[in-house]
mmCIF file of C-alpha atoms in Angstrom:
data_model
loop_
_atom_site.group_PDB
_atom_site.id
_atom_site.type_symbol
_atom_site.label_atom_id
_atom_site.label_comp_id
_atom_site.label_asym_id
_atom_site.label_seq_id
_atom_site.Cartn_x
_atom_site.Cartn_y
_atom_site.Cartn_z
ATOM 1 C CA UNK M 1 88.273 88.537 113.783
ATOM 2 C CA UNK M 2 88.039 89.254 110.006
ATOM 3 C CA UNK M 3 86.319 85.962 109.279
ATOM 4 C CA UNK M 4 83.260 87.034 111.161
ATOM 5 C CA UNK M 5 82.647 89.953 108.758
ATOM 6 C CA UNK M 6 79.521 89.808 106.616
ATOM 7 C CA UNK M 7 79.546 89.067 102.896
ATOM 8 C CA UNK M 8 77.743 90.911 100.170
ATOM 9 C CA UNK M 9 74.874 93.354 100.635
ATOM 10 C CA UNK M 10 72.176 91.740 102.958
ATOM 11 C CA UNK M 11 68.611 92.030 101.572
ATOM 12 C CA UNK M 12 67.558 94.380 104.438
ATOM 13 C CA UNK M 13 70.408 96.762 103.539
ATOM 14 C CA UNK M 14 69.701 97.175 99.798
ATOM 15 C CA UNK M 15 68.214 100.595 100.413
ATOM 16 C CA UNK M 16 71.148 101.949 102.321
ATOM 17 C CA UNK M 17 73.495 100.528 99.671
ATOM 18 C CA UNK M 18 71.591 102.327 96.937
ATOM 19 C CA UNK M 19 71.894 105.569 98.865
ATOM 20 C CA UNK M 20 75.541 104.976 99.396
ATOM 21 C CA UNK M 21 76.151 104.609 95.712
ATOM 22 C CA UNK M 22 74.280 107.805 95.027
ATOM 23 C CA UNK M 23 76.392 109.581 97.643
ATOM 24 C CA UNK M 24 79.565 108.262 95.953
ATOM 25 C CA UNK M 25 78.491 109.559 92.554
ATOM 26 C CA UNK M 26 77.959 113.048 93.819
ATOM 27 C CA UNK M 27 80.935 113.147 96.233
ATOM 28 C CA UNK M 28 83.833 115.554 95.598
ATOM 29 C CA UNK M 29 87.215 114.697 97.145
ATOM 30 C CA UNK M 30 88.979 111.516 98.279
ATOM 31 C CA UNK M 31 86.467 108.734 98.665
ATOM 32 C CA UNK M 32 88.470 107.180 101.596
ATOM 33 C CA UNK M 33 87.041 109.859 103.952
ATOM 34 C CA UNK M 34 83.489 108.718 103.334
ATOM 35 C CA UNK M 35 81.515 106.717 105.903
ATOM 36 C CA UNK M 36 80.344 103.465 104.399
ATOM 37 C CA UNK M 37 77.346 101.297 105.501
ATOM 38 C CA UNK M 38 78.129 98.834 108.328
ATOM 39 C CA UNK M 39 78.008 95.745 106.108
ATOM 40 C CA UNK M 40 80.692 97.155 103.834
ATOM 41 C CA UNK M 41 83.126 98.181 106.587
ATOM 42 C CA UNK M 42 86.161 96.074 107.259
ATOM 43 C CA UNK M 43 87.668 95.395 110.670
ATOM 44 C CA UNK M 44 91.153 95.588 109.176
ATOM 45 C CA UNK M 45 93.323 98.676 108.904
ATOM 46 C CA UNK M 46 95.250 99.505 105.787
ATOM 47 C CA UNK M 47 98.489 99.202 107.662
ATOM 48 C CA UNK M 48 97.920 95.401 107.630
ATOM 49 C CA UNK M 49 97.702 95.245 103.783
ATOM 50 C CA UNK M 50 101.505 95.277 103.583
ATOM 51 C CA UNK M 51 101.495 91.708 104.780
ATOM 52 C CA UNK M 52 100.010 90.571 101.455
ATOM 53 C CA UNK M 53 103.346 91.023 99.824
ATOM 54 C CA UNK M 54 104.772 87.978 101.538
ATOM 55 C CA UNK M 55 102.233 85.282 102.247
ATOM 56 C CA UNK M 56 104.420 82.911 100.241
ATOM 57 C CA UNK M 57 107.809 83.431 101.913
ATOM 58 C CA UNK M 58 109.470 80.664 99.801
ATOM 59 C CA UNK M 59 108.575 82.514 96.621
ATOM 60 C CA UNK M 60 109.792 85.772 98.151
ATOM 61 C CA UNK M 61 113.361 84.346 98.796
ATOM 62 C CA UNK M 62 113.592 82.026 95.808
ATOM 63 C CA UNK M 63 115.473 84.547 93.538
ATOM 64 C CA UNK M 64 118.332 84.627 95.941
ATOM 65 C CA UNK M 65 119.220 81.015 95.060
ATOM 66 C CA UNK M 66 119.276 81.603 91.251
ATOM 67 C CA UNK M 67 122.666 82.484 89.799
ATOM 68 C CA UNK M 68 121.529 83.406 86.297
ATOM 69 C CA UNK M 69 120.344 87.030 86.208
ATOM 70 C CA UNK M 70 117.608 86.624 83.629
ATOM 71 C CA UNK M 71 116.181 83.602 85.414
ATOM 72 C CA UNK M 72 116.447 85.417 88.642
ATOM 73 C CA UNK M 73 114.432 88.332 87.276
ATOM 74 C CA UNK M 74 111.878 85.855 86.082
ATOM 75 C CA UNK M 75 111.645 84.417 89.607
ATOM 76 C CA UNK M 76 111.077 87.988 90.928
ATOM 77 C CA UNK M 77 108.316 88.427 88.402
ATOM 78 C CA UNK M 78 106.802 85.060 89.631
ATOM 79 C CA UNK M 79 106.807 86.183 93.241
ATOM 80 C CA UNK M 80 105.245 89.569 92.362
ATOM 81 C CA UNK M 81 102.436 87.928 90.264
ATOM 82 C CA UNK M 82 101.857 85.466 93.147
ATOM 83 C CA UNK M 83 101.055 88.363 95.479
ATOM 84 C CA UNK M 84 98.259 89.730 93.344
ATOM 85 C CA UNK M 85 95.570 87.390 94.394
ATOM 86 C CA UNK M 86 96.423 87.930 98.113
ATOM 87 C CA UNK M 87 96.664 91.746 97.774
ATOM 88 C CA UNK M 88 93.574 92.295 95.624
ATOM 89 C CA UNK M 89 91.220 89.284 95.772
ATOM 90 C CA UNK M 90 91.664 87.311 99.006
ATOM 91 C CA UNK M 91 89.275 89.551 100.908
ATOM 92 C CA UNK M 92 86.348 89.378 98.500
ATOM 93 C CA UNK M 93 86.849 85.654 98.133
ATOM 94 C CA UNK M 94 86.777 85.135 101.846
ATOM 95 C CA UNK M 95 84.140 87.637 102.880
ATOM 96 C CA UNK M 96 81.906 87.732 99.867
ATOM 97 C CA UNK M 97 82.826 91.279 98.781
ATOM 98 C CA UNK M 98 85.565 93.828 99.001
ATOM 99 C CA UNK M 99 85.321 95.795 102.346
ATOM 100 C CA UNK M 100 86.269 99.439 103.074
ATOM 101 C CA UNK M 101 89.323 99.222 105.320
ATOM 102 C CA UNK M 102 89.884 101.313 108.394
ATOM 103 C CA UNK M 103 91.802 104.571 107.690
ATOM 104 C CA UNK M 104 95.108 104.306 109.638
ATOM 105 C CA UNK M 105 96.147 107.074 112.076
ATOM 106 C CA UNK M 106 99.527 108.649 111.957
ATOM 107 C CA UNK M 107 102.120 106.412 113.785
ATOM 108 C CA UNK M 108 99.988 103.327 113.505
ATOM 109 C CA UNK M 109 102.024 100.134 113.396
ATOM 110 C CA UNK M 110 101.575 96.536 112.256
ATOM 111 C CA UNK M 111 104.365 94.204 113.133
ATOM 112 C CA UNK M 112 104.540 90.406 112.462
ATOM 113 C CA UNK M 113 106.577 87.539 111.070
ATOM 114 C CA UNK M 114 106.202 84.440 108.982
ATOM 115 C CA UNK M 115 107.990 81.222 109.968
ATOM 116 C CA UNK M 116 108.299 78.274 107.613
ATOM 117 C CA UNK M 117 110.763 76.382 105.495
ATOM 118 C CA UNK M 118 112.207 79.751 104.201
ATOM 119 C CA UNK M 119 113.218 80.633 107.851
ATOM 120 C CA UNK M 120 111.885 83.821 109.503
ATOM 121 C CA UNK M 121 110.603 86.588 107.357
ATOM 122 C CA UNK M 122 109.747 89.829 109.257
ATOM 123 C CA UNK M 123 107.401 92.704 108.573
ATOM 124 C CA UNK M 124 107.218 96.218 109.954
ATOM 125 C CA UNK M 125 104.397 98.464 108.594
ATOM 126 C CA UNK M 126 103.924 102.019 109.691
ATOM 127 C CA UNK M 127 101.577 104.828 108.850
ATOM 128 C CA UNK M 128 104.063 107.631 108.171
ATOM 129 C CA UNK M 129 101.632 110.303 106.998
ATOM 130 C CA UNK M 130 97.919 111.022 107.601
ATOM 131 C CA UNK M 131 97.472 113.921 105.150
ATOM 132 C CA UNK M 132 97.941 112.519 102.633
ATOM 133 C CA UNK M 133 97.543 108.891 104.036
ATOM 134 C CA UNK M 134 100.840 107.037 103.338
ATOM 135 C CA UNK M 135 101.883 103.541 104.582
ATOM 136 C CA UNK M 136 105.481 102.476 104.646
ATOM 137 C CA UNK M 137 106.775 98.933 105.056
ATOM 138 C CA UNK M 138 109.838 96.797 105.312
ATOM 139 C CA UNK M 139 109.897 93.020 104.851
ATOM 140 C CA UNK M 140 113.116 91.054 105.227
ATOM 141 C CA UNK M 141 114.499 87.531 105.464
ATOM 142 C CA UNK M 142 117.970 87.775 106.811
ATOM 143 C CA UNK M 143 118.808 84.113 106.245
ATOM 144 C CA UNK M 144 118.435 84.490 102.476
ATOM 145 C CA UNK M 145 119.445 88.167 102.303
ATOM 146 C CA UNK M 146 116.322 89.417 100.682
ATOM 147 C CA UNK M 147 114.429 92.555 101.695
ATOM 148 C CA UNK M 148 111.534 94.555 100.355
ATOM 149 C CA UNK M 149 110.944 98.216 101.258
ATOM 150 C CA UNK M 150 108.339 100.560 99.975
ATOM 151 C CA UNK M 151 105.491 103.016 100.614
ATOM 152 C CA UNK M 152 102.222 103.824 99.001
ATOM 153 C CA UNK M 153 99.300 106.177 99.066
ATOM 154 C CA UNK M 154 95.913 105.619 97.465
ATOM 155 C CA UNK M 155 93.804 108.283 95.654
ATOM 156 C CA UNK M 156 90.199 107.197 95.189
ATOM 157 C CA UNK M 157 87.734 108.914 92.826
ATOM 158 C CA UNK M 158 84.456 108.184 91.110
ATOM 159 C CA UNK M 159 83.803 108.003 87.381
ATOM 160 C CA UNK M 160 81.208 105.379 86.568
ATOM 161 C CA UNK M 161 82.949 103.310 89.240
ATOM 162 C CA UNK M 162 85.410 103.740 92.123
ATOM 163 C CA UNK M 163 88.858 104.289 90.680
ATOM 164 C CA UNK M 164 92.043 103.964 92.834
ATOM 165 C CA UNK M 165 95.347 105.275 91.810
ATOM 166 C CA UNK M 166 98.191 103.816 93.918
ATOM 167 C CA UNK M 167 100.984 106.278 94.418
ATOM 168 C CA UNK M 168 104.391 105.040 95.530
ATOM 169 C CA UNK M 169 106.608 102.035 94.769
ATOM 170 C CA UNK M 170 108.548 99.115 96.326
ATOM 171 C CA UNK M 171 112.277 98.028 96.043
ATOM 172 C CA UNK M 172 113.399 94.498 96.296
ATOM 173 C CA UNK M 173 117.071 93.938 97.230
ATOM 174 C CA UNK M 174 119.105 90.709 96.984
ATOM 175 C CA UNK M 175 122.192 90.894 98.997
ATOM 176 C CA UNK M 176 124.106 87.973 97.320
ATOM 177 C CA UNK M 177 124.143 89.837 94.019
ATOM 178 C CA UNK M 178 123.878 93.469 95.356
ATOM 179 C CA UNK M 179 120.906 93.690 93.119
ATOM 180 C CA UNK M 180 117.800 95.966 93.191
ATOM 181 C CA UNK M 181 114.345 95.689 91.642
ATOM 182 C CA UNK M 182 112.093 98.693 91.373
ATOM 183 C CA UNK M 183 108.401 97.625 91.490
ATOM 184 C CA UNK M 184 105.680 100.011 90.374
ATOM 185 C CA UNK M 185 102.139 99.683 91.485
ATOM 186 C CA UNK M 186 99.032 98.923 89.376
ATOM 187 C CA UNK M 187 95.986 101.111 89.310
ATOM 188 C CA UNK M 188 92.667 99.518 90.146
ATOM 189 C CA UNK M 189 88.851 100.049 90.138
ATOM 190 C CA UNK M 190 85.967 98.319 91.851
ATOM 191 C CA UNK M 191 83.682 96.118 89.923
ATOM 192 C CA UNK M 192 80.311 94.698 91.169
ATOM 193 C CA UNK M 193 78.989 97.932 92.721
ATOM 194 C CA UNK M 194 75.578 97.680 91.243
ATOM 195 C CA UNK M 195 75.128 94.111 92.268
ATOM 196 C CA UNK M 196 76.274 94.844 95.721
ATOM 197 C CA UNK M 197 79.295 92.432 95.586
ATOM 198 C CA UNK M 198 82.305 94.632 95.061
ATOM 199 C CA UNK M 199 85.593 93.217 93.989
ATOM 200 C CA UNK M 200 88.898 94.638 92.836
ATOM 201 C CA UNK M 201 89.946 94.745 89.075
ATOM 202 C CA UNK M 202 93.352 95.836 88.122
ATOM 203 C CA UNK M 203 93.947 98.009 85.007
ATOM 204 C CA UNK M 204 96.742 99.685 83.125
ATOM 205 C CA UNK M 205 100.335 98.434 83.512
ATOM 206 C CA UNK M 206 103.058 98.069 86.036
ATOM 207 C CA UNK M 207 106.792 97.365 85.893
ATOM 208 C CA UNK M 208 109.546 95.537 87.576
ATOM 209 C CA UNK M 209 113.016 96.896 86.478
ATOM 210 C CA UNK M 210 116.324 95.670 87.821
ATOM 211 C CA UNK M 211 119.871 96.876 88.261
ATOM 212 C CA UNK M 212 120.978 93.646 86.462
ATOM 213 C CA UNK M 213 119.507 95.033 83.181
ATOM 214 C CA UNK M 214 116.084 93.309 82.887
ATOM 215 C CA UNK M 215 112.586 94.716 82.931
ATOM 216 C CA UNK M 216 109.165 93.128 83.203
ATOM 217 C CA UNK M 217 105.979 94.828 82.015
ATOM 218 C CA UNK M 218 102.638 93.530 83.287
ATOM 219 C CA UNK M 219 99.466 94.545 81.522
ATOM 220 C CA UNK M 220 96.070 94.077 83.344
ATOM 221 C CA UNK M 221 92.618 93.727 81.943
ATOM 222 C CA UNK M 222 89.185 92.663 83.299
ATOM 223 C CA UNK M 223 86.178 90.769 82.099
ATOM 224 C CA UNK M 224 85.333 91.728 78.518
ATOM 225 C CA UNK M 225 83.335 90.772 75.545
ATOM 226 C CA UNK M 226 86.325 88.720 74.120
ATOM 227 C CA UNK M 227 87.906 87.039 77.187
ATOM 228 C CA UNK M 228 84.837 86.645 79.355
ATOM 229 C CA UNK M 229 87.170 86.288 82.412
ATOM 230 C CA UNK M 230 88.046 88.772 85.079
ATOM 231 C CA UNK M 231 91.465 89.579 86.717
ATOM 232 C CA UNK M 232 93.532 88.837 83.568
ATOM 233 C CA UNK M 233 97.218 89.764 83.006
ATOM 234 C CA UNK M 234 99.865 89.341 80.413
ATOM 235 C CA UNK M 235 103.582 89.787 81.205
ATOM 236 C CA UNK M 236 106.869 89.958 79.306
ATOM 237 C CA UNK M 237 110.414 90.016 80.646
ATOM 238 C CA UNK M 238 113.116 91.500 78.436
ATOM 239 C CA UNK M 239 116.483 93.230 78.382
ATOM 240 C CA UNK M 240 115.850 96.752 79.520
ATOM 241 C CA UNK M 241 115.036 98.964 76.532
ATOM 242 C CA UNK M 242 114.388 96.072 74.273
ATOM 243 C CA UNK M 243 110.719 95.186 74.924
ATOM 244 C CA UNK M 244 110.352 93.442 71.558
ATOM 245 C CA UNK M 245 113.105 90.883 72.517
ATOM 246 C CA UNK M 246 111.124 89.034 75.180
ATOM 247 C CA UNK M 247 112.963 86.374 77.065
ATOM 248 C CA UNK M 248 110.116 85.159 79.220
ATOM 249 C CA UNK M 249 106.308 85.681 78.995
ATOM 250 C CA UNK M 250 103.181 84.734 80.874
ATOM 251 C CA UNK M 251 99.407 85.318 80.866
ATOM 252 C CA UNK M 252 96.343 84.161 82.492
ATOM 253 C CA UNK M 253 94.198 85.178 85.430
ATOM 254 C CA UNK M 254 96.131 86.270 88.462
ATOM 255 C CA UNK M 255 93.489 84.730 90.712
ATOM 256 C CA UNK M 256 93.997 81.285 89.070
ATOM 257 C CA UNK M 257 96.875 79.063 87.987
ATOM 258 C CA UNK M 258 99.313 80.461 85.425
ATOM 259 C CA UNK M 259 102.820 79.808 84.035
ATOM 260 C CA UNK M 260 105.859 81.851 83.036
ATOM 261 C CA UNK M 261 107.324 80.448 79.752
ATOM 262 C CA UNK M 262 110.334 80.780 77.590
ATOM 263 C CA UNK M 263 109.240 83.353 75.088
ATOM 264 C CA UNK M 264 110.918 81.603 72.196
ATOM 265 C CA UNK M 265 110.306 77.826 72.512
ATOM 266 C CA UNK M 266 107.228 78.301 74.831
ATOM 267 C CA UNK M 267 108.539 75.734 77.394
ATOM 268 C CA UNK M 268 107.424 76.275 80.936
ATOM 269 C CA UNK M 269 109.954 77.983 83.132
ATOM 270 C CA UNK M 270 107.815 78.109 86.294
ATOM 271 C CA UNK M 271 104.201 77.859 87.289
ATOM 272 C CA UNK M 272 101.982 78.943 90.126
ATOM 273 C CA UNK M 273 98.620 77.511 91.334
ATOM 274 C CA UNK M 274 97.180 79.397 94.326
ATOM 275 C CA UNK M 275 94.831 76.439 94.987
ATOM 276 C CA UNK M 276 97.812 74.219 95.793
ATOM 277 C CA UNK M 277 100.470 76.764 96.997
ATOM 278 C CA UNK M 278 99.447 77.330 100.599
ATOM 279 C CA UNK M 279 99.918 80.653 102.277
ATOM 280 C CA UNK M 280 102.005 80.939 105.449
ATOM 281 C CA UNK M 281 100.094 82.444 108.333
ATOM 282 C CA UNK M 282 101.504 85.682 109.740
ATOM 283 C CA UNK M 283 102.278 85.541 113.475
ATOM 284 C CA UNK M 284 101.558 88.728 115.533
ATOM 285 C CA UNK M 285 101.760 89.381 119.175
ATOM 286 C CA UNK M 286 98.633 88.794 121.303
ATOM 287 C CA UNK M 287 96.548 92.004 121.301
ATOM 288 C CA UNK M 288 96.939 92.261 125.129
ATOM 289 C CA UNK M 289 100.837 92.382 124.605
ATOM 290 C CA UNK M 290 100.705 94.840 121.754
ATOM 291 C CA UNK M 291 101.688 98.516 122.010
ATOM 292 C CA UNK M 292 98.833 100.954 122.034
ATOM 293 C CA UNK M 293 99.836 102.142 118.547
ATOM 294 C CA UNK M 294 99.741 98.595 117.019
ATOM 295 C CA UNK M 295 96.799 98.198 114.623
ATOM 296 C CA UNK M 296 94.795 95.358 116.222
ATOM 297 C CA UNK M 297 95.065 96.701 119.699
ATOM 298 C CA UNK M 298 94.331 100.344 118.638
ATOM 299 C CA UNK M 299 91.303 99.388 116.617
ATOM 300 C CA UNK M 300 89.900 96.495 118.682
ATOM 301 C CA UNK M 301 86.860 98.236 120.084
ATOM 302 C CA UNK M 302 85.979 99.639 116.628
ATOM 303 C CA UNK M 303 86.512 96.146 115.098
ATOM 304 C CA UNK M 304 84.332 94.526 117.732
ATOM 305 C CA UNK M 305 81.563 97.016 117.149
ATOM 306 C CA UNK M 306 81.691 96.534 113.366
ATOM 307 C CA UNK M 307 81.558 92.767 113.809
ATOM 308 C CA UNK M 308 78.335 93.199 115.920
ATOM 309 C CA UNK M 309 76.861 95.638 113.410
ATOM 310 C CA UNK M 310 76.791 98.288 116.149
ATOM 311 C CA UNK M 311 77.351 101.485 114.307
ATOM 312 C CA UNK M 312 76.663 103.788 117.187
ATOM 313 C CA UNK M 313 79.518 102.277 119.162
ATOM 314 C CA UNK M 314 81.662 102.106 116.010
ATOM 315 C CA UNK M 315 81.224 105.864 115.576
ATOM 316 C CA UNK M 316 81.957 106.587 119.157
ATOM 317 C CA UNK M 317 85.051 104.486 119.335
ATOM 318 C CA UNK M 318 86.380 105.882 116.019
ATOM 319 C CA UNK M 319 85.766 109.426 117.290
ATOM 320 C CA UNK M 320 87.869 108.683 120.476
ATOM 321 C CA UNK M 321 90.876 107.627 118.292
ATOM 322 C CA UNK M 322 90.343 110.627 115.899
ATOM 323 C CA UNK M 323 90.022 113.244 118.675
ATOM 324 C CA UNK M 324 93.142 111.865 120.378
ATOM 325 C CA UNK M 325 95.067 112.225 117.100
ATOM 326 C CA UNK M 326 93.828 115.816 116.686
ATOM 327 C CA UNK M 327 94.983 116.726 120.193
ATOM 328 C CA UNK M 328 98.451 115.222 119.506
ATOM 329 C CA UNK M 329 98.724 117.331 116.281
ATOM 330 C CA UNK M 330 97.729 120.456 118.240
ATOM 331 C CA UNK M 331 100.376 119.753 120.871
ATOM 332 C CA UNK M 332 103.010 119.102 118.249
ATOM 333 C CA UNK M 333 102.181 122.293 116.445
ATOM 334 C CA UNK M 334 102.294 124.234 119.582
ATOM 335 C CA UNK M 335 105.733 122.816 120.463
ATOM 336 C CA UNK M 336 107.060 123.346 116.851
ATOM 337 C CA UNK M 337 107.765 119.683 116.369
ATOM 338 C CA UNK M 338 106.756 116.883 114.084
ATOM 339 C CA UNK M 339 105.625 113.345 114.945
ATOM 340 C CA UNK M 340 108.619 111.093 115.108
ATOM 341 C CA UNK M 341 108.228 107.936 113.091
ATOM 342 C CA UNK M 342 109.346 104.697 114.818
ATOM 343 C CA UNK M 343 110.867 102.803 111.881
ATOM 344 C CA UNK M 344 110.989 105.127 108.800
ATOM 345 C CA UNK M 345 112.550 108.487 107.880
ATOM 346 C CA UNK M 346 111.823 111.054 105.148
ATOM 347 C CA UNK M 347 114.700 111.596 102.788
ATOM 348 C CA UNK M 348 115.341 114.088 99.938
ATOM 349 C CA UNK M 349 116.769 111.571 97.561
ATOM 350 C CA UNK M 350 116.600 107.927 96.624
ATOM 351 C CA UNK M 351 119.570 106.887 94.430
ATOM 352 C CA UNK M 352 118.325 103.383 93.655
ATOM 353 C CA UNK M 353 114.872 104.796 92.715
ATOM 354 C CA UNK M 354 116.294 107.498 90.581
ATOM 355 C CA UNK M 355 118.572 105.120 88.707
ATOM 356 C CA UNK M 356 115.926 102.583 87.968
ATOM 357 C CA UNK M 357 112.873 104.765 87.569
ATOM 358 C CA UNK M 358 114.351 106.175 84.372
ATOM 359 C CA UNK M 359 113.871 102.778 82.772
ATOM 360 C CA UNK M 360 110.110 102.858 83.030
ATOM 361 C CA UNK M 361 109.285 106.699 83.351
ATOM 362 C CA UNK M 362 108.291 106.504 86.956
ATOM 363 C CA UNK M 363 108.360 109.617 89.251
ATOM 364 C CA UNK M 364 108.782 109.855 92.923
ATOM 365 C CA UNK M 365 105.573 111.977 93.340
ATOM 366 C CA UNK M 366 106.896 113.042 96.749
ATOM 367 C CA UNK M 367 104.332 115.907 96.896
ATOM 368 C CA UNK M 368 101.606 113.282 96.855
ATOM 369 C CA UNK M 369 103.257 111.114 99.534
ATOM 370 C CA UNK M 370 104.508 113.805 101.920
ATOM 371 C CA UNK M 371 108.056 112.824 101.008
ATOM 372 C CA UNK M 372 110.280 109.909 100.041
ATOM 373 C CA UNK M 373 110.295 107.305 102.782
ATOM 374 C CA UNK M 374 112.985 104.792 103.679
ATOM 375 C CA UNK M 375 113.440 102.192 106.351
ATOM 376 C CA UNK M 376 115.741 103.580 109.070
ATOM 377 C CA UNK M 377 117.844 100.880 110.460
ATOM 378 C CA UNK M 378 119.100 102.998 113.306
ATOM 379 C CA UNK M 379 115.619 103.652 114.456
ATOM 380 C CA UNK M 380 114.715 100.036 114.152
ATOM 381 C CA UNK M 381 117.720 98.998 116.239
ATOM 382 C CA UNK M 382 116.830 101.503 118.916
ATOM 383 C CA UNK M 383 113.164 100.469 118.913
ATOM 384 C CA UNK M 384 113.816 96.738 119.033
ATOM 385 C CA UNK M 385 114.554 96.109 122.729
ATOM 386 C CA UNK M 386 112.342 98.650 124.563
ATOM 387 C CA UNK M 387 109.615 98.577 121.920
ATOM 388 C CA UNK M 388 109.091 95.211 120.377
ATOM 389 C CA UNK M 389 111.305 92.233 121.021
ATOM 390 C CA UNK M 390 110.277 90.290 117.918
ATOM 391 C CA UNK M 391 111.662 92.962 115.524
ATOM 392 C CA UNK M 392 115.257 92.082 114.499
ATOM 393 C CA UNK M 393 116.269 94.757 111.991
ATOM 394 C CA UNK M 394 118.113 93.432 108.911
ATOM 395 C CA UNK M 395 121.817 93.864 108.556
ATOM 396 C CA UNK M 396 122.355 95.716 105.290
ATOM 397 C CA UNK M 397 125.487 94.313 103.603
ATOM 398 C CA UNK M 398 127.455 97.142 102.018
ATOM 399 C CA UNK M 399 129.404 96.229 98.863
#
């Protein structure tokens, strides 16, 4: 479906693209609510973006097999860096430009799994809030005892370009060592607006800090007068609180091949080349067998209309979904109840986050994400049989 989307701005659409840019520049509020021209609309909902975390399952589970904690932390860093191209560049490379994703509705679900030499790795992604928009996700491989949970919101604004602040975080847990890694999210902005071929550029810094006592800092930069290359990063891994005492380091373009090296003798610890490291395809249920709240079934008519360039039908089908959601919210308000999430619950405290966040000055920002969201194993177990037979909730080992 996504492969049929158009690429950059077609010649006949240059005028509407110019008008769209002018409207962005004068728009006050969250840009995600704006209606974009047909050629820049994606057929994919934001709930599917959680799958970009694990398109290389073998890298995701690799840290579980490393006994040395510093080298294990370096493998977590490698896995994270390997996700950046998938998360932020794979769409523009495939489709010719970055597209505006569909805005998920409350309760929207995306469920799938990867099966390869790493075994079975499962994904559940759920839109847990609509105002503000928040997506929560859980990804796990029970065979290797590795799981990733997290949630994020995006706040878009315009100041010479489209700027997106990602709010939220992810936590990676490795059962074998009862070890946690807090992962913060980089900010980004959109380049190529004037040329009509938008692509994502990361900026600022993000961190990975672990309960084993190691922290990685990743700095991002774009195409400049000095480097001449886009999508650049530099990373250092060090004992927490001792940034000057780097153990491992790495730099390069996160869209190209790069290596993590011993910071002292510069020998290569591990490398990654996206051109030779193939991604594992995500398996999802056929649309006809999906629940009405699963992304690809819920948005099928909208996606089909976008693919055809039929904006009248796109608008009509989107309105049907939006109006249905409004009616549900009215009914809930009248009954004095709140929409019940299928796989996640809101919590007041997150002990793992609170312990690790102090290392890097991160805050929960729960007022911007409508709460702190955690994967609820009880809900997942209850949902498995009557709801979706492919979901086998992870067994959390208590130590």
